[in-house]
PDB file of C-alpha atoms and ligand atoms in Angstrom:
ATOM      1  CA  UNK A   1     104.714  79.764 152.309  1.00  0.00           C
ATOM      2  CA  UNK A   2     102.632  79.419 149.188  1.00  0.00           C
ATOM      3  CA  UNK A   3     102.748  76.703 146.808  1.00  0.00           C
ATOM      4  CA  UNK A   4     105.499  77.098 144.161  1.00  0.00           C
ATOM      5  CA  UNK A   5     103.014  76.363 141.187  1.00  0.00           C
ATOM      6  CA  UNK A   6     100.664  79.142 142.563  1.00  0.00           C
ATOM      7  CA  UNK A   7     103.463  81.545 142.483  1.00  0.00           C
ATOM      8  CA  UNK A   8     104.646  80.630 139.069  1.00  0.00           C
ATOM      9  CA  UNK A   9     101.029  81.005 137.894  1.00  0.00           C
ATOM     10  CA  UNK A  10     100.963  84.508 139.460  1.00  0.00           C
ATOM     11  CA  UNK A  11     104.235  85.406 137.770  1.00  0.00           C
ATOM     12  CA  UNK A  12     102.844  84.143 134.392  1.00  0.00           C
ATOM     13  CA  UNK A  13      99.684  86.256 134.816  1.00  0.00           C
ATOM     14  CA  UNK A  14     101.862  89.321 135.611  1.00  0.00           C
ATOM     15  CA  UNK A  15     103.973  88.778 132.545  1.00  0.00           C
ATOM     16  CA  UNK A  16     100.871  88.448 130.342  1.00  0.00           C
ATOM     17  CA  UNK A  17      99.438  91.795 131.801  1.00  0.00           C
ATOM     18  CA  UNK A  18     102.682  93.499 131.209  1.00  0.00           C
ATOM     19  CA  UNK A  19     102.882  92.311 127.566  1.00  0.00           C
ATOM     20  CA  UNK A  20      99.218  93.143 126.982  1.00  0.00           C
ATOM     21  CA  UNK A  21      99.698  96.593 128.245  1.00  0.00           C
ATOM     22  CA  UNK A  22     102.809  97.465 126.175  1.00  0.00           C
ATOM     23  CA  UNK A  23     101.226  96.280 122.906  1.00  0.00           C
ATOM     24  CA  UNK A  24      98.199  98.548 123.856  1.00  0.00           C
ATOM     25  CA  UNK A  25     100.499 101.497 124.070  1.00  0.00           C
ATOM     26  CA  UNK A  26     102.009 100.669 120.781  1.00  0.00           C
ATOM     27  CA  UNK A  27      98.323 100.627 119.172  1.00  0.00           C
ATOM     28  CA  UNK A  28      97.586 103.928 120.846  1.00  0.00           C
ATOM     29  CA  UNK A  29     100.697 105.439 119.215  1.00  0.00           C
ATOM     30  CA  UNK A  30      99.608 104.186 115.843  1.00  0.00           C
ATOM     31  CA  UNK A  31      96.225 105.382 116.434  1.00  0.00           C
ATOM     32  CA  UNK A  32      97.109 109.018 116.239  1.00  0.00           C
ATOM     33  CA  UNK A  33      96.886 109.522 112.490  1.00  0.00           C
ATOM     34  CA  UNK A  34      99.876 111.413 111.297  1.00  0.00           C
ATOM     35  CA  UNK A  35     100.921 112.002 107.646  1.00  0.00           C
ATOM     36  CA  UNK A  36     104.291 113.235 108.229  1.00  0.00           C
ATOM     37  CA  UNK A  37     106.919 113.834 110.876  1.00  0.00           C
ATOM     38  CA  UNK A  38     108.933 116.964 110.646  1.00  0.00           C
ATOM     39  CA  UNK A  39     112.061 117.033 112.788  1.00  0.00           C
ATOM     40  CA  UNK A  40     113.449 120.475 113.288  1.00  0.00           C
ATOM     41  CA  UNK A  41     117.047 120.399 114.722  1.00  0.00           C
ATOM     42  CA  UNK A  42     118.321 123.272 116.605  1.00  0.00           C
ATOM     43  CA  UNK A  43     121.741 123.997 118.213  1.00  0.00           C
ATOM     44  CA  UNK A  44     123.865 126.805 119.161  1.00  0.00           C
ATOM     45  CA  UNK A  45     122.912 129.098 117.186  1.00  0.00           C
ATOM     46  CA  UNK A  46     121.245 127.841 114.208  1.00  0.00           C
ATOM     47  CA  UNK A  47     118.365 125.639 112.928  1.00  0.00           C
ATOM     48  CA  UNK A  48     119.646 122.848 110.747  1.00  0.00           C
ATOM     49  CA  UNK A  49     117.652 124.038 107.715  1.00  0.00           C
ATOM     50  CA  UNK A  50     116.483 127.560 106.662  1.00  0.00           C
ATOM     51  CA  UNK A  51     113.292 126.228 105.228  1.00  0.00           C
ATOM     52  CA  UNK A  52     110.924 123.519 106.411  1.00  0.00           C
ATOM     53  CA  UNK A  53     108.050 122.482 104.058  1.00  0.00           C
ATOM     54  CA  UNK A  54     104.779 120.842 104.759  1.00  0.00           C
ATOM     55  CA  UNK A  55     101.465 120.624 102.770  1.00  0.00           C
ATOM     56  CA  UNK A  56      98.466 122.465 103.839  1.00  0.00           C
ATOM     57  CA  UNK A  57      95.959 119.942 105.299  1.00  0.00           C
ATOM     58  CA  UNK A  58      98.531 117.467 106.058  1.00  0.00           C
ATOM     59  CA  UNK A  59      98.807 116.234 109.766  1.00  0.00           C
ATOM     60  CA  UNK A  60     102.371 116.715 110.902  1.00  0.00           C
ATOM     61  CA  UNK A  61     104.055 115.692 113.967  1.00  0.00           C
ATOM     62  CA  UNK A  62     106.495 118.471 114.606  1.00  0.00           C
ATOM     63  CA  UNK A  63     109.485 117.427 116.683  1.00  0.00           C
ATOM     64  CA  UNK A  64     112.198 119.740 118.082  1.00  0.00           C
ATOM     65  CA  UNK A  65     115.488 117.952 118.401  1.00  0.00           C
ATOM     66  CA  UNK A  66     117.423 120.709 120.227  1.00  0.00           C
ATOM     67  CA  UNK A  67     120.980 120.639 121.433  1.00  0.00           C
ATOM     68  CA  UNK A  68     120.834 123.626 123.960  1.00  0.00           C
ATOM     69  CA  UNK A  69     118.052 125.687 125.079  1.00  0.00           C
ATOM     70  CA  UNK A  70     116.003 126.396 122.026  1.00  0.00           C
ATOM     71  CA  UNK A  71     112.457 126.851 121.025  1.00  0.00           C
ATOM     72  CA  UNK A  72     109.902 127.514 118.136  1.00  0.00           C
ATOM     73  CA  UNK A  73     106.786 129.506 118.500  1.00  0.00           C
ATOM     74  CA  UNK A  74     104.636 130.318 115.350  1.00  0.00           C
ATOM     75  CA  UNK A  75     101.638 131.981 116.821  1.00  0.00           C
ATOM     76  CA  UNK A  76      99.514 131.966 113.594  1.00  0.00           C
ATOM     77  CA  UNK A  77      99.708 128.164 113.322  1.00  0.00           C
ATOM     78  CA  UNK A  78      99.655 127.592 117.191  1.00  0.00           C
ATOM     79  CA  UNK A  79     102.918 125.712 117.033  1.00  0.00           C
ATOM     80  CA  UNK A  80     105.054 125.944 120.155  1.00  0.00           C
ATOM     81  CA  UNK A  81     107.904 123.736 121.019  1.00  0.00           C
ATOM     82  CA  UNK A  82     110.674 123.982 123.589  1.00  0.00           C
ATOM     83  CA  UNK A  83     112.886 121.665 125.638  1.00  0.00           C
ATOM     84  CA  UNK A  84     109.847 120.764 127.899  1.00  0.00           C
ATOM     85  CA  UNK A  85     107.406 120.170 124.985  1.00  0.00           C
ATOM     86  CA  UNK A  86     109.344 118.642 122.120  1.00  0.00           C
ATOM     87  CA  UNK A  87     106.456 117.341 119.911  1.00  0.00           C
ATOM     88  CA  UNK A  88     103.257 118.492 118.743  1.00  0.00           C
ATOM     89  CA  UNK A  89     100.795 117.207 116.234  1.00  0.00           C
ATOM     90  CA  UNK A  90      99.229 119.923 113.933  1.00  0.00           C
ATOM     91  CA  UNK A  91      97.357 120.329 110.799  1.00  0.00           C
ATOM     92  CA  UNK A  92      98.285 123.578 109.125  1.00  0.00           C
ATOM     93  CA  UNK A  93      95.518 124.673 106.777  1.00  0.00           C
ATOM     94  CA  UNK A  94      96.441 128.105 105.616  1.00  0.00           C
ATOM     95  CA  UNK A  95      99.001 128.248 102.930  1.00  0.00           C
ATOM     96  CA  UNK A  96     101.896 130.599 103.435  1.00  0.00           C
ATOM     97  CA  UNK A  97     105.289 131.468 104.587  1.00  0.00           C
ATOM     98  CA  UNK A  98     105.863 131.582 108.330  1.00  0.00           C
ATOM     99  CA  UNK A  99     109.151 132.851 109.432  1.00  0.00           C
ATOM    100  CA  UNK A 100     110.214 132.150 112.909  1.00  0.00           C
ATOM    101  CA  UNK A 101     112.965 132.911 115.399  1.00  0.00           C
ATOM    102  CA  UNK A 102     114.235 130.956 118.287  1.00  0.00           C
ATOM    103  CA  UNK A 103     111.674 131.645 121.106  1.00  0.00           C
ATOM    104  CA  UNK A 104     114.215 131.174 123.996  1.00  0.00           C
ATOM    105  CA  UNK A 105     116.782 133.885 124.696  1.00  0.00           C
ATOM    106  CA  UNK A 106     119.568 131.478 124.297  1.00  0.00           C
ATOM    107  CA  UNK A 107     122.731 133.331 124.155  1.00  0.00           C
ATOM    108  CA  UNK A 108     124.821 135.587 121.884  1.00  0.00           C
ATOM    109  CA  UNK A 109     123.740 134.103 118.454  1.00  0.00           C
ATOM    110  CA  UNK A 110     119.940 134.032 119.493  1.00  0.00           C
ATOM    111  CA  UNK A 111     118.890 136.798 116.802  1.00  0.00           C
ATOM    112  CA  UNK A 112     120.468 134.777 114.022  1.00  0.00           C
ATOM    113  CA  UNK A 113     118.475 131.715 114.866  1.00  0.00           C
ATOM    114  CA  UNK A 114     115.815 132.062 112.162  1.00  0.00           C
ATOM    115  CA  UNK A 115     114.107 129.792 109.676  1.00  0.00           C
ATOM    116  CA  UNK A 116     110.882 129.698 107.824  1.00  0.00           C
ATOM    117  CA  UNK A 117     108.121 127.048 107.693  1.00  0.00           C
ATOM    118  CA  UNK A 118     106.386 127.014 104.480  1.00  0.00           C
ATOM    119  CA  UNK A 119     102.834 125.676 104.168  1.00  0.00           C
ATOM    120  CA  UNK A 120     102.232 124.952 100.370  1.00  0.00           C
TER     121      UNK A 120
HETATM  122 CU1   CU B   1     117.764 130.355 120.906  1.00  0.00          CU
END
């Protein structure tokens, strides 16, 4: 059996490594420079808002907060979110109005699930 002090030292080292790792992760998270977070809430069968606005050239973390099986796909911007991929960082550059529809055939209200992303 090992000496108890050796075991304590090993545990302390392990604890230190664990703390060091988790603080690294936090820093990595901050390192991704994002100007804005845009949460788009979806539920059966509507998007919470009919209009979402971002500024051209702004780096945005788009987050899909969906209750139910819904998605967003705006080809012109390369934005694609669904329950398997709920966030994406993008910098929309072209000003314009980008209407979108739920990208997943989710049920009877699917066709009414529309909204517009405005890049201004
Ligand atoms: Cu849908």
